[in-house]
Coordinates of C-alpha atoms and ligand atoms in Angstrom, one line a residue:
M1 CA -16.2 8.1 -13.3
E2 CA -17.0 5.7 -10.6
A3 CA -15.4 2.4 -10.2
S4 CA -18.3 0.0 -11.2
L5 CA -18.7 1.8 -14.3
W6 CA -15.2 1.3 -15.4
I7 CA -15.2 -2.2 -14.6
D8 CA -18.4 -2.7 -16.7
L9 CA -16.5 -1.2 -19.6
S10 CA -13.2 -3.3 -18.9
Q11 CA -15.5 -6.2 -19.0
R12 CA -17.2 -5.4 -22.2
Y13 CA -14.0 -4.4 -24.2
L14 CA -11.0 -6.3 -23.0
M15 CA -10.2 -9.9 -23.8
T16 CA -10.8 -12.0 -20.7
T17 CA -7.1 -13.2 -20.2
Y18 CA -7.0 -11.9 -16.6
R19 CA -8.9 -12.5 -13.5
R20 CA -9.2 -9.2 -12.1
Y21 CA -9.9 -7.9 -8.6
P22 CA -12.9 -5.4 -8.6
V23 CA -10.6 -2.4 -8.2
V24 CA -9.4 0.3 -10.5
L25 CA -6.1 1.9 -9.6
V26 CA -5.8 5.3 -10.9
R27 CA -2.8 6.8 -9.2
G28 CA 0.4 6.0 -7.2
R29 CA 3.3 7.6 -5.1
G30 CA 5.9 5.8 -3.5
I31 CA 4.5 2.5 -1.9
R32 CA 0.8 4.0 -2.0
V33 CA -1.7 3.6 -4.7
W34 CA -5.2 5.0 -4.9
D35 CA -8.4 3.6 -6.6
A36 CA -11.0 5.4 -8.6
D37 CA -13.2 5.7 -5.4
G38 CA -10.3 7.3 -3.6
K39 CA -9.4 4.4 -1.3
E40 CA -5.7 4.2 -0.3
Y41 CA -3.6 1.0 -0.6
M42 CA 0.0 0.0 0.3
D43 CA 1.1 -1.9 -2.6
F44 CA 2.9 -5.0 -1.4
G45 CA 3.0 -6.3 -4.9
A46 CA 4.4 -3.3 -6.8
G47 CA 2.7 -4.0 -10.2
I48 CA 4.3 -7.8 -9.9
A49 CA 7.9 -6.5 -8.9
V50 CA 7.9 -3.9 -11.5
C51 CA 7.6 -0.7 -9.5
S52 CA 11.1 -1.3 -7.9
L53 CA 11.4 2.3 -6.5
G54 CA 7.7 2.5 -5.9
H55 CA 5.1 4.3 -8.0
C56 CA 6.2 7.5 -9.9
H57 CA 9.6 7.7 -8.4
P58 CA 10.7 11.3 -8.9
R59 CA 14.1 10.4 -10.7
V60 CA 12.2 8.2 -13.0
V61 CA 9.5 10.6 -13.5
K62 CA 12.0 13.3 -14.4
A63 CA 13.9 11.1 -16.6
I64 CA 10.9 10.0 -18.6
Q65 CA 9.6 13.6 -18.9
E66 CA 13.1 15.0 -20.0
Q67 CA 13.4 12.1 -22.4
A68 CA 10.0 12.4 -23.8
A69 CA 10.6 16.1 -24.7
T70 CA 13.9 15.3 -26.4
L71 CA 13.6 12.2 -28.4
L72 CA 11.0 9.1 -28.0
H73 CA 12.1 6.8 -30.7
V74 CA 14.5 6.1 -33.3
S75 CA 15.4 2.9 -34.7
N76 CA 18.4 0.6 -33.8
L77 CA 19.7 1.4 -37.3
Y78 CA 21.4 4.2 -35.3
H79 CA 23.2 4.6 -32.0
I80 CA 20.8 5.6 -29.1
V81 CA 22.6 7.4 -26.4
P82 CA 20.2 6.4 -23.3
Q83 CA 20.7 2.8 -24.6
I84 CA 24.5 3.2 -24.6
E85 CA 24.4 4.7 -21.1
L86 CA 22.1 2.1 -19.5
S87 CA 24.2 -0.8 -21.0
K88 CA 27.5 0.7 -19.8
L89 CA 25.6 0.9 -16.3
L90 CA 24.8 -2.5 -16.4
V91 CA 27.9 -4.0 -17.5
E92 CA 29.8 -1.9 -14.9
H93 CA 27.7 -3.4 -12.2
T94 CA 27.1 -7.0 -13.2
F95 CA 28.8 -10.1 -14.4
A96 CA 28.0 -9.2 -18.1
Q97 CA 30.1 -7.8 -20.8
R98 CA 27.2 -7.1 -23.4
V99 CA 23.7 -6.1 -23.3
F100 CA 20.7 -6.6 -25.8
F101 CA 17.5 -4.7 -25.0
C102 CA 14.0 -5.7 -25.6
N103 CA 10.5 -4.9 -24.0
S104 CA 9.6 -7.7 -21.6
G105 CA 10.7 -10.7 -19.6
A106 CA 9.3 -13.1 -22.2
E107 CA 11.2 -11.3 -25.1
A108 CA 14.3 -11.3 -22.8
N109 CA 14.3 -15.1 -22.3
E110 CA 13.3 -15.7 -26.0
A111 CA 16.4 -13.7 -26.9
A112 CA 18.4 -15.8 -24.3
I113 CA 17.3 -19.0 -25.7
K114 CA 18.0 -17.9 -29.3
L115 CA 21.4 -16.7 -28.3
A116 CA 22.2 -20.1 -26.4
R117 CA 21.1 -22.1 -29.5
L118 CA 23.4 -20.0 -31.8
Y119 CA 26.4 -20.2 -29.6
A120 CA 25.8 -24.0 -29.0
R121 CA 25.5 -24.6 -32.8
R122 CA 28.6 -22.4 -33.6
F123 CA 30.8 -23.2 -30.6
M124 CA 29.9 -26.5 -29.0
G125 CA 28.8 -28.7 -31.7
D126 CA 26.2 -29.2 -34.4
D127 CA 23.7 -31.3 -32.4
R128 CA 23.6 -29.2 -29.1
F129 CA 20.5 -27.3 -28.6
E130 CA 18.6 -28.8 -25.5
I131 CA 18.2 -26.7 -22.5
I132 CA 17.5 -28.3 -19.0
A133 CA 14.8 -26.0 -17.3
M134 CA 13.1 -26.5 -14.0
K135 CA 9.7 -27.7 -12.9
G136 CA 7.7 -25.0 -11.2
S137 CA 9.5 -22.4 -13.3
F138 CA 8.1 -19.4 -15.1
H139 CA 9.9 -17.9 -18.2
G140 CA 7.0 -16.3 -20.1
R141 CA 4.1 -16.5 -22.5
T142 CA 5.5 -16.8 -25.9
M143 CA 5.7 -20.2 -27.5
M144 CA 9.5 -20.7 -26.9
T145 CA 9.2 -19.4 -23.3
M146 CA 6.2 -21.5 -22.6
A147 CA 8.0 -24.4 -23.8
A148 CA 10.7 -23.5 -21.3
T149 CA 8.3 -23.0 -18.4
G150 CA 7.9 -26.0 -16.2
Q151 CA 4.3 -25.6 -15.4
E152 CA 1.5 -27.4 -17.1
K153 CA -1.2 -24.9 -16.2
V154 CA 0.8 -22.4 -18.4
R155 CA 1.4 -24.5 -21.4
K156 CA -2.0 -26.5 -21.5
G157 CA -3.9 -26.0 -24.8
F158 CA -1.0 -24.6 -26.8
D159 CA 0.7 -27.5 -28.2
P160 CA 2.7 -28.3 -30.1
L161 CA 5.2 -26.2 -28.5
P162 CA 8.7 -25.7 -29.8
P163 CA 11.0 -28.9 -28.8
G164 CA 14.3 -28.7 -27.0
F165 CA 13.5 -28.4 -23.3
V166 CA 13.6 -30.9 -20.5
H167 CA 12.5 -30.4 -17.0
V168 CA 13.7 -31.5 -13.8
P169 CA 12.6 -30.9 -10.2
F170 CA 13.9 -27.6 -8.8
G171 CA 16.5 -28.5 -6.2
D172 CA 17.1 -31.9 -7.3
L173 CA 20.7 -32.4 -8.3
E174 CA 20.5 -36.1 -9.0
A175 CA 17.7 -35.6 -11.4
L176 CA 19.7 -33.0 -13.1
E177 CA 22.8 -34.9 -13.7
K178 CA 20.7 -37.7 -15.1
A179 CA 19.1 -35.4 -17.6
L180 CA 22.3 -34.5 -19.0
T181 CA 23.0 -35.6 -22.6
P182 CA 25.3 -35.0 -25.4
K183 CA 22.7 -32.6 -26.7
T184 CA 22.3 -30.5 -23.5
C185 CA 23.6 -26.9 -24.2
G186 CA 22.5 -25.2 -21.0
I187 CA 20.8 -25.0 -17.7
M188 CA 18.1 -22.4 -17.3
L189 CA 16.7 -21.3 -13.9
E190 CA 15.3 -18.7 -11.6
V191 CA 17.6 -18.5 -8.4
V192 CA 14.5 -18.2 -6.6
Q193 CA 11.2 -19.3 -8.2
G194 CA 8.8 -16.4 -8.5
E195 CA 5.5 -17.3 -9.9
G196 CA 6.1 -21.1 -9.0
G197 CA 5.5 -19.7 -5.3
V198 CA 8.7 -18.0 -4.0
V199 CA 10.6 -21.3 -3.8
V200 CA 14.1 -20.8 -2.5
P201 CA 16.4 -23.7 -3.6
P202 CA 17.9 -25.9 -0.9
G203 CA 21.3 -25.6 0.4
D204 CA 24.2 -25.0 -2.1
Y205 CA 22.1 -26.2 -5.0
V206 CA 22.7 -22.9 -7.3
Q207 CA 26.3 -23.3 -6.5
R208 CA 26.2 -26.8 -7.6
V209 CA 24.3 -26.2 -10.6
A210 CA 27.1 -23.5 -11.6
R211 CA 29.7 -26.3 -11.1
I212 CA 28.0 -28.7 -13.1
C213 CA 27.7 -26.2 -16.0
D214 CA 31.6 -25.6 -15.5
R215 CA 32.2 -29.2 -15.5
E216 CA 30.3 -29.9 -18.7
G217 CA 31.0 -26.8 -20.6
L218 CA 27.1 -25.8 -20.5
L219 CA 25.8 -22.4 -20.4
L220 CA 24.5 -21.2 -17.1
M221 CA 21.2 -19.3 -18.0
V222 CA 19.6 -17.3 -15.2
D223 CA 16.1 -15.8 -15.5
E224 CA 16.4 -12.7 -13.4
V225 CA 13.2 -11.1 -14.7
Q226 CA 11.8 -11.3 -11.0
T227 CA 14.9 -11.7 -9.0
G228 CA 17.0 -9.1 -10.6
M229 CA 17.2 -5.3 -10.0
G230 CA 17.6 -5.5 -6.2
R231 CA 14.7 -7.8 -5.3
L232 CA 16.9 -10.2 -3.5
G233 CA 19.0 -7.4 -1.9
T234 CA 21.9 -7.5 -4.6
L235 CA 21.6 -5.8 -8.0
L236 CA 21.0 -9.4 -9.7
G237 CA 19.9 -12.3 -7.5
H238 CA 22.4 -14.7 -8.5
E239 CA 25.1 -12.4 -6.8
R240 CA 23.7 -13.7 -3.4
F241 CA 24.6 -17.4 -4.2
G242 CA 28.1 -16.4 -5.4
V243 CA 27.8 -17.8 -8.8
T244 CA 28.7 -16.4 -12.2
P245 CA 26.3 -17.1 -15.2
H246 CA 26.9 -16.8 -18.8
I247 CA 23.5 -15.4 -19.6
A248 CA 21.0 -13.5 -17.6
T249 CA 17.6 -11.8 -18.4
L250 CA 16.1 -8.8 -16.8
A251 CA 12.7 -7.1 -17.2
K252 CA 10.2 -6.3 -14.5
G253 CA 11.9 -3.9 -12.0
L254 CA 14.3 -2.6 -14.6
G255 CA 12.3 0.3 -15.9
G256 CA 10.8 1.3 -12.7
G257 CA 7.4 1.0 -14.4
V258 CA 8.3 1.4 -18.1
A259 CA 8.3 -1.7 -20.3
I260 CA 11.9 -2.7 -20.8
G261 CA 13.6 -6.1 -21.0
A262 CA 17.3 -7.1 -21.3
L263 CA 19.5 -9.9 -22.1
L264 CA 23.2 -9.9 -20.3
A265 CA 25.9 -12.1 -21.5
V266 CA 29.6 -12.6 -21.1
E267 CA 31.7 -11.8 -24.1
E268 CA 32.4 -15.1 -25.1
V269 CA 28.6 -16.0 -25.4
A270 CA 27.3 -12.6 -26.7
R271 CA 29.7 -12.9 -29.9
A272 CA 27.3 -15.5 -31.2
F273 CA 25.0 -12.8 -32.2
E274 CA 25.9 -11.2 -35.3
P275 CA 24.0 -8.4 -37.4
G276 CA 20.8 -9.6 -38.4
T277 CA 20.4 -12.5 -36.1
H278 CA 18.1 -10.8 -33.6
A279 CA 16.4 -7.5 -33.3
S280 CA 13.5 -5.5 -31.7
T281 CA 11.8 -2.5 -33.2
F282 CA 11.2 -0.9 -29.8
G283 CA 14.0 -2.7 -27.8
G284 CA 16.3 -0.3 -26.3
N285 CA 14.2 2.9 -27.2
P286 CA 15.3 6.2 -25.6
L287 CA 12.3 6.6 -23.2
A288 CA 12.5 3.1 -21.6
C289 CA 16.3 3.3 -21.5
A290 CA 16.3 6.7 -19.9
A291 CA 13.9 5.1 -17.2
G292 CA 16.1 2.1 -16.8
K293 CA 19.1 4.3 -16.4
A294 CA 17.4 6.1 -13.6
V295 CA 16.4 3.1 -11.9
V296 CA 19.8 1.7 -12.0
E297 CA 21.5 5.0 -10.7
V298 CA 19.1 4.9 -7.7
M299 CA 20.0 1.3 -7.0
I300 CA 23.8 1.7 -7.3
Q301 CA 24.0 4.4 -4.5
P302 CA 26.0 3.2 -1.5
G303 CA 24.0 1.7 1.1
F304 CA 20.9 0.6 -1.2
M305 CA 21.2 -3.0 -1.4
E306 CA 22.4 -3.3 2.3
A307 CA 19.0 -1.5 3.2
V308 CA 17.0 -4.1 1.0
R309 CA 18.7 -7.0 2.6
E310 CA 18.1 -5.4 6.1
K311 CA 14.5 -4.7 5.5
G312 CA 14.0 -8.4 4.0
R313 CA 15.4 -9.9 7.2
Y314 CA 13.3 -7.7 9.2
F315 CA 10.2 -8.5 7.2
L316 CA 10.9 -12.3 7.0
E317 CA 11.4 -12.4 10.9
G318 CA 8.3 -10.6 11.5
L319 CA 6.5 -13.0 9.2
K320 CA 8.0 -15.9 11.1
A321 CA 7.0 -14.5 14.4
L322 CA 3.5 -14.0 13.3
A323 CA 3.2 -17.4 11.8
I324 CA 4.1 -19.3 15.0
S325 CA 0.4 -18.8 16.3
K326 CA -1.4 -19.3 12.9
A327 CA -2.7 -22.8 12.3
W328 CA -3.4 -21.9 8.7
V329 CA 0.3 -21.1 8.0
R330 CA 2.4 -23.9 6.4
E331 CA 5.3 -22.1 5.7
V332 CA 7.0 -18.6 5.4
R333 CA 9.7 -18.2 3.0
G334 CA 11.7 -16.0 0.7
M335 CA 14.8 -13.9 0.3
G336 CA 15.3 -10.0 0.3
L337 CA 12.0 -8.4 -0.5
M338 CA 10.6 -11.5 -2.3
L339 CA 8.8 -13.2 0.4
A340 CA 5.6 -15.4 0.7
V341 CA 3.4 -17.4 3.0
E342 CA 1.9 -20.7 2.0
L343 CA -1.4 -21.5 3.7
D344 CA -3.0 -24.8 4.0
R345 CA -6.2 -23.5 2.3
P346 CA -7.0 -21.3 -0.7
S347 CA -5.3 -17.9 -0.3
A348 CA -7.9 -15.9 -2.2
P349 CA -9.9 -14.9 1.1
V350 CA -6.7 -13.6 2.8
I351 CA -5.8 -11.6 -0.2
R352 CA -9.3 -10.2 -0.6
A353 CA -9.4 -9.3 3.3
L354 CA -5.8 -7.6 3.0
M355 CA -7.4 -5.4 0.2
D356 CA -10.2 -4.5 2.3
R357 CA -7.8 -3.3 4.8
G358 CA -5.8 -1.3 2.3
F359 CA -2.8 -3.8 1.3
L360 CA -2.4 -5.2 -2.1
T361 CA -0.6 -8.5 -2.1
I362 CA -0.1 -11.2 -5.0
P363 CA -1.3 -14.8 -5.2
S364 CA 1.0 -17.5 -6.5
G365 CA -0.8 -20.7 -7.2
D366 CA -3.8 -21.5 -5.0
R367 CA -2.4 -21.2 -1.6
V368 CA 0.5 -18.8 -1.6
V369 CA 0.4 -15.2 -0.9
R370 CA 3.5 -13.4 -2.3
F371 CA 5.0 -10.1 -0.8
L372 CA 7.0 -7.9 -3.2
P373 CA 6.9 -4.4 -2.0
P374 CA 8.8 -1.5 -3.6
L375 CA 12.5 -1.9 -2.6
V376 CA 11.9 1.8 -1.0
V377 CA 9.4 0.2 1.7
E378 CA 10.1 1.5 5.4
K379 CA 10.2 -0.6 8.3
D380 CA 7.1 1.1 9.7
E381 CA 5.2 0.3 6.7
I382 CA 6.3 -3.3 7.0
D383 CA 5.0 -3.2 10.7
C384 CA 1.7 -1.8 9.4
F385 CA 1.4 -4.6 7.0
L386 CA 2.3 -7.4 9.5
K387 CA -0.2 -6.1 11.9
A388 CA -2.9 -6.3 9.1
L389 CA -1.8 -9.8 8.0
D390 CA -1.8 -10.8 11.7
E391 CA -5.6 -9.8 12.1
V392 CA -6.4 -11.4 8.7
L393 CA -5.0 -14.6 9.7
E394 CA -6.4 -14.7 13.2
Ligands
PLP1 C1 7.2 -12.4 -15.1 C2 8.3 -13.2 -15.5 C3 8.5 -13.4 -16.8 C4 7.9 -12.9 -18.0 O1 7.8 -11.6 -18.1 P1 6.8 -10.7 -19.0 O2 7.3 -9.4 -18.9 O3 5.6 -10.6 -18.4 O4 7.0 -11.3 -20.3 C5 9.6 -14.4 -17.0 N1 10.2 -14.9 -16.0 C6 10.2 -14.7 -14.9 C7 11.0 -15.2 -13.8 C8 9.1 -13.9 -14.4 O5 8.9 -13.5 -13.2

């Protein structure tokens, strides 16, 4: 069926929560996707950092096919083999000692906030429940994670939101110190803000935040839904900053395209969850965990993360070189394969022009164009993209 017919049906039957491009993507392989009219694109958005190993990675496809033919779902009333295997891998390769599985980033953050509150009530004191979060942050679309999110445009129209969050400017240590009260139980942040526009914090900010948590006995809660799973060139993004959190959340890239979320925590904090305190029907189901296991197994291969860091550096240098002669570009920034350009004008025409040339990118706010290619992108593909961007910005 023609794309325009699909688009008519899409507009008739679906709720209008998304502003969509007039493109119907029907097939993918590696970093490429094809639309219903047969046009080919290089996907520099990777389904918003989800298709971390590219589209339909053979290892992920095989794991899903085998698992689908073996066991799709059993409840968490029983032990589940792929769930055990994935949790073991995550524990062996991260700071964490325990894992809880759910189905999305918002759910992982919701679980993180519930865990922090339980832990604080039981082990820190009765009246400690407040979490300091960052302006410009994004933590999800549930009521609780909207309350944690530091962007008015996300929260607008939904109040009253659950209380218990205060927001301070990202990167501002003085404001953070001032926001500490006897009610504070934790500090929640993305080590690089994603939806907020690929904002890399200044200097040793993340380390200093970790030190404040140590000094005050607070929980360091990192939302790694976007920065995690290799995006910054280390399995979890906080590793690049040399800090150790108490709690981290994962989703997007973890399943390589399958819905999965995970809450990771150190033993001391994880013990606040007891049987009956939290649950998810689909969380940790065999299918999603089999996909997640395949993704982690690829990412922990020797040299994989070094290659991501190397390609990230190459891409960033290329963007910087290209930006020098472009009056529209205000800033080039990012880390690993989470990069962006900020323009001095709306980015929509640039995104559309790139799309016409066969490149998918992602807006963040009005003026930022984000680049989140699959981590398996090759240098010559980055070159192709840079050439197209150079032409578009001319
Ligand atoms: C995308 C994102 C979320 C929300 O994830 P969903 O799976 O859409 O619920 C939360 N935090 C960060 C940092 C994200 O990038």
